[in-house]
CSV table of C-alpha atoms and ligand atoms in Angstrom, one decimal:
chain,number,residue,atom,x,y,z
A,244,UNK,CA,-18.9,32.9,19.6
A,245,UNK,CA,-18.5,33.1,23.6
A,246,UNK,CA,-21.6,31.4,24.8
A,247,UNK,CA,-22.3,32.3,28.1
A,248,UNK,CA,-23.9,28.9,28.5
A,249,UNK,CA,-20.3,27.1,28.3
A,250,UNK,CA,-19.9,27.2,32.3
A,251,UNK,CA,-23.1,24.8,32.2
A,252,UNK,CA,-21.8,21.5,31.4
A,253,UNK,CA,-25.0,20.9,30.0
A,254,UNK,CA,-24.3,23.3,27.1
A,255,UNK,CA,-20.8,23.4,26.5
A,256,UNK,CA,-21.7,22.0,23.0
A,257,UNK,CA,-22.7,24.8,21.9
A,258,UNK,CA,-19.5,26.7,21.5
A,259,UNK,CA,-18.4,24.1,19.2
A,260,UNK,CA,-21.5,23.6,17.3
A,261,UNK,CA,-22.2,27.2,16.7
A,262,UNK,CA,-19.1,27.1,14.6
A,263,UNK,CA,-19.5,23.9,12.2
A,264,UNK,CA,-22.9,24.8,10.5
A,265,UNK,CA,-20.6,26.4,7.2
A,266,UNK,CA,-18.3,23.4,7.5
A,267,UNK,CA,-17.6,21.4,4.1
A,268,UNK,CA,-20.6,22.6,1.8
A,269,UNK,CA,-22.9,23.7,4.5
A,270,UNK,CA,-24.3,21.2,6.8
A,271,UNK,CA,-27.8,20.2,5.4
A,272,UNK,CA,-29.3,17.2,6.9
A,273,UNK,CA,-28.3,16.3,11.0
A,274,UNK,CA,-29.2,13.4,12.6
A,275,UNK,CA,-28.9,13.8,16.3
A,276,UNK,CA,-28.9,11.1,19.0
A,277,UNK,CA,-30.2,12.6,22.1
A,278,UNK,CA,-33.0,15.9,22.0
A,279,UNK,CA,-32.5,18.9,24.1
A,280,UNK,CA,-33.4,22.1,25.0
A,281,UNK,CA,-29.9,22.9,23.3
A,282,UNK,CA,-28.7,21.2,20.7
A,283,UNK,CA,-31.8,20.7,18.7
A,284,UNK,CA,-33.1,24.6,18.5
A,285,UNK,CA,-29.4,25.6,17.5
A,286,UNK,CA,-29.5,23.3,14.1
A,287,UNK,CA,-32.6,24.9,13.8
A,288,UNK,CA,-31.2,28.4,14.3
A,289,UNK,CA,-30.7,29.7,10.6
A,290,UNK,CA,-28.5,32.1,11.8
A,291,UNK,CA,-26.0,29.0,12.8
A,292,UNK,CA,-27.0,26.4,10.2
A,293,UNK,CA,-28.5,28.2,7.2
A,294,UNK,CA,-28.4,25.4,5.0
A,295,UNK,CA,-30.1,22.6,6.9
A,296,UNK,CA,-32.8,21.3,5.1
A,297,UNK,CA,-33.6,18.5,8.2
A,298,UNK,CA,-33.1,17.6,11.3
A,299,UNK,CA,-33.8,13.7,12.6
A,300,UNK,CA,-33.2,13.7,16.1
A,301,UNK,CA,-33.6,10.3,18.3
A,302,UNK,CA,-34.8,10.3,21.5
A,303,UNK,CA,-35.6,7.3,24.0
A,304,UNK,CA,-38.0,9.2,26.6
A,305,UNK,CA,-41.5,10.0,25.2
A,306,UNK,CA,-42.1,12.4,27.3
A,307,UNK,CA,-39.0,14.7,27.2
A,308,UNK,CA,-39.6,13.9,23.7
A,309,UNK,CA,-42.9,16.2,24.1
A,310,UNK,CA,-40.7,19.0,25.8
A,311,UNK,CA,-38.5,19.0,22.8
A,312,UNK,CA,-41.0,19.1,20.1
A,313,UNK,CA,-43.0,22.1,21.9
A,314,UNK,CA,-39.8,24.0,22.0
A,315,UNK,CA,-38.8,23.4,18.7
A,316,UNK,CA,-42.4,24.3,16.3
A,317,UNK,CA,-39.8,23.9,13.2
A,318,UNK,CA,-41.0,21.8,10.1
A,319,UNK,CA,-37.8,20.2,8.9
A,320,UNK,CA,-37.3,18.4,12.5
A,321,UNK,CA,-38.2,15.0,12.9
A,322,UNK,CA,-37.9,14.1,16.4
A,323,UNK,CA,-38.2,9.9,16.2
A,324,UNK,CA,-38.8,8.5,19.5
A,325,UNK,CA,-36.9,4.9,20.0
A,326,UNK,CA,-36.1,2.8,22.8
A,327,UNK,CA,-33.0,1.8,23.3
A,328,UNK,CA,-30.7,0.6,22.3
A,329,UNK,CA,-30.1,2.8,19.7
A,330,UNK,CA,-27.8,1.3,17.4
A,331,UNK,CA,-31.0,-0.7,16.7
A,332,UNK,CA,-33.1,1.8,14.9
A,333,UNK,CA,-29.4,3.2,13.0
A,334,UNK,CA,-28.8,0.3,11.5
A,335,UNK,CA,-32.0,1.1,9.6
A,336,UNK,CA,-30.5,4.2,8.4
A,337,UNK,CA,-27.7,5.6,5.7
A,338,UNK,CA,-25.9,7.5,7.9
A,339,UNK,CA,-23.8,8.4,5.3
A,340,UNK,CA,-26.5,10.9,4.0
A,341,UNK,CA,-26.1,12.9,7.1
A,342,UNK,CA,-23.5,15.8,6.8
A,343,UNK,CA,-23.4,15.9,10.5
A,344,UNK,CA,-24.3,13.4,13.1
A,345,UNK,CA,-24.1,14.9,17.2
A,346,UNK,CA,-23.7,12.0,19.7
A,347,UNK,CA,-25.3,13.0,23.5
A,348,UNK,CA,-27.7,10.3,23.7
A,349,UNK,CA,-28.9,7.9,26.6
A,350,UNK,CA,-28.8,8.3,30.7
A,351,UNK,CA,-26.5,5.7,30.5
A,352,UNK,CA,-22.6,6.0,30.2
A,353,UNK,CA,-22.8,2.1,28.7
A,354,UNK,CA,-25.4,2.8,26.2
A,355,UNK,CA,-23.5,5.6,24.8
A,356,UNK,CA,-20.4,4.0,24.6
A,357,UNK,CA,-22.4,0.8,22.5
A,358,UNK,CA,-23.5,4.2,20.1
A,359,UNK,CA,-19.7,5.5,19.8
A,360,UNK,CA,-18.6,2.2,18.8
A,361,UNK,CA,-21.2,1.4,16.2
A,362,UNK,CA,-20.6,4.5,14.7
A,363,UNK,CA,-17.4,3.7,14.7
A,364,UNK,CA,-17.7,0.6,12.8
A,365,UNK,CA,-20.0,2.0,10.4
A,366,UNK,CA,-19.8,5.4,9.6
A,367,UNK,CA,-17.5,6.7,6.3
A,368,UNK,CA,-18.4,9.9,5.1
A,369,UNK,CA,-19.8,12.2,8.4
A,370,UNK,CA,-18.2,14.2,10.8
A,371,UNK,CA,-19.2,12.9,13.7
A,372,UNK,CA,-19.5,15.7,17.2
A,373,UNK,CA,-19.1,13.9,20.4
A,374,UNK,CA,-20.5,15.7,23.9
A,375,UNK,CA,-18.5,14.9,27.3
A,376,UNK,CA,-15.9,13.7,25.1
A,377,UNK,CA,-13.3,14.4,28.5
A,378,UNK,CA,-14.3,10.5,29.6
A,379,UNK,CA,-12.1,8.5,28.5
A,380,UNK,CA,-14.5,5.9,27.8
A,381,UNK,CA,-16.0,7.4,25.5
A,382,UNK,CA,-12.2,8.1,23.9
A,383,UNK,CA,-11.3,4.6,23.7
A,384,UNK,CA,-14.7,4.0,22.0
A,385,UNK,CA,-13.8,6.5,19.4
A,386,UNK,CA,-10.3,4.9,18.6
A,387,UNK,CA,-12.2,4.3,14.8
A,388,UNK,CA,-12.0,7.7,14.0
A,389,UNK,CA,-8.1,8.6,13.2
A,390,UNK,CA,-9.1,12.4,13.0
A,391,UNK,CA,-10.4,14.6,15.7
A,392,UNK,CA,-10.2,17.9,17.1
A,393,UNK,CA,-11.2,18.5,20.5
A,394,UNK,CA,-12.5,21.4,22.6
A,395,UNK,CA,-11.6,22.1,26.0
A,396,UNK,CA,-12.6,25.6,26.0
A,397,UNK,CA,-15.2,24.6,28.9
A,398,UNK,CA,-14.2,21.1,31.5
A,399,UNK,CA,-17.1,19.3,29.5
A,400,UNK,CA,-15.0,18.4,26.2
A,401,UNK,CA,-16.6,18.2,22.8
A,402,UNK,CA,-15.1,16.2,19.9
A,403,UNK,CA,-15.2,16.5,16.0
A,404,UNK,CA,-14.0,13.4,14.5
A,405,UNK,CA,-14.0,11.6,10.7
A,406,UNK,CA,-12.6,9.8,9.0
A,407,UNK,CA,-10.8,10.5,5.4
A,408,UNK,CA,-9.1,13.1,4.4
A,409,UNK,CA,-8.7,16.2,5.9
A,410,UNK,CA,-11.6,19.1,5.9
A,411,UNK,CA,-12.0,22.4,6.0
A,412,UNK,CA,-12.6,23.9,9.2
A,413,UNK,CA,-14.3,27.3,9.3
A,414,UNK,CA,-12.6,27.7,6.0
A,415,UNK,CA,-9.6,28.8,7.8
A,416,UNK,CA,-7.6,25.6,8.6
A,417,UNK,CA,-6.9,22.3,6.9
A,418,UNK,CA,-6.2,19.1,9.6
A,419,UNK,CA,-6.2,15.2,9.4
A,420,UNK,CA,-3.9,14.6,13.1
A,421,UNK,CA,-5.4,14.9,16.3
A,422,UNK,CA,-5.3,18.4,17.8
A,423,UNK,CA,-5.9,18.9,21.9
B,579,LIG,C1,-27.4,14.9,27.4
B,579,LIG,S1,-29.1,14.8,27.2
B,579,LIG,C2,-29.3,15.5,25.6
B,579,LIG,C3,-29.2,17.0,25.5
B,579,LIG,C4,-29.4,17.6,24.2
B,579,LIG,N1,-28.5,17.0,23.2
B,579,LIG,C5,-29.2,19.1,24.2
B,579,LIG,O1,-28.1,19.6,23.9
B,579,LIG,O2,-30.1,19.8,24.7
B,579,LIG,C6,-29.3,13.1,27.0
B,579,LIG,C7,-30.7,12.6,27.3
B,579,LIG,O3,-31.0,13.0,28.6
B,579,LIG,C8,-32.4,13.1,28.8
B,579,LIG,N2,-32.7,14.4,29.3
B,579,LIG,C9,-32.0,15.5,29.2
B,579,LIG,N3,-32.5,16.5,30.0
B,579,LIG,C10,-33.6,16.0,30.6
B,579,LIG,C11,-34.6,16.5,31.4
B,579,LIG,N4,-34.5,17.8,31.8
B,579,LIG,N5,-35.6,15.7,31.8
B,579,LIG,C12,-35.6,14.4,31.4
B,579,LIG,N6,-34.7,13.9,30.6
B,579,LIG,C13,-33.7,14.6,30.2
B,579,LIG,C14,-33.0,12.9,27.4
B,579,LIG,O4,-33.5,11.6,27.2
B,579,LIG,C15,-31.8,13.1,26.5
B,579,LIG,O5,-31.9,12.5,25.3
């Protein structure tokens, strides 16, 4: 899908995420680090991700928090509001029950590099999306992950990565290299 929206760095996700809600057996549960006015309402979006059954998003500002939940009246999101740093409040979780986790959290480039690396260390099962993935920061904090595929269809780069063997993507291609 051409989202008009992929000239605004702010949404070039969504070309990428619009296409991974069929991935595997369906996404059903998403945890997201960081709310928006974008990526939350498009796991939402049935007509993108049919089968998800919940969405826990973590967000560090209580009041854009607020924004989020009003624009997103949708009983299978759980918006969680937790200060940061975030790898706090994911320890408490099995991340390993989320089919999808989406990594655009924090107004800080140093928080959100702590966040790549922890799921780095600890995640086994998920495919993991990365926003602004054209820093190379936030690359070399990703180095855990042998397998990604990245998108440069817009200047702000978004990466799938996991780890395993390879999956199917859009039911069309099979990879386990990295493809740029
Ligand atoms: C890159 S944004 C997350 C965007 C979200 N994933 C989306 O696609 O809509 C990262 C953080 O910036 C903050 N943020 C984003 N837009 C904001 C705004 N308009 N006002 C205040 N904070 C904002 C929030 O704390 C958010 O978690």
């Amino acid at each position: 899908m051409d989202f008009p929206l992929i000239h605004d760095a702010y949404a070039s996700h969504l070309c990428l995420l619009s296409e991974l809600g069929g991935i595997r057996d369906g996404v059903k549960r998403v945890l997201e680090l960081g709310s928006g006015i974008y990526s939350t309402p498009l796991f939402l979006n049935k007509e993108f991700y049919p089968y998800v059954i919940e969405v826990v998003s973590i967000e560090h500002n209580p009041d854009w928090a607020d924004i989020v939940r009003a624009k997103c009246p949708d009983d299978r999101l759980k918006l969680i509001v937790v200060p940061e740093p975030t790898e706090t409040y994911l320890e408490t979780l099995d991340l390993d029950s989320f089919d999808l986790i989406f990594v655009d959290n924090s107004d800080s480039f140093e928080r959100r590099i702590k966040t790549i690396e922890y799921l780095g260390r600890v995640c086994t099962d998920s495919l993991v999306v990365f926003h602004d993935f054209q820093f190379e920061p936030y690359q070399e904090s990703a180095m855990d992950f042998p397998n990604k595929i990245i998108d440069k269809r817009s200047p702000t780069h978004t990466a799938i990565a996991w780890k395993g063997g390879p999956i199917n993507f859009r039911g069309e291609l099979c990879l386990n290299k990295v493809i740029e």
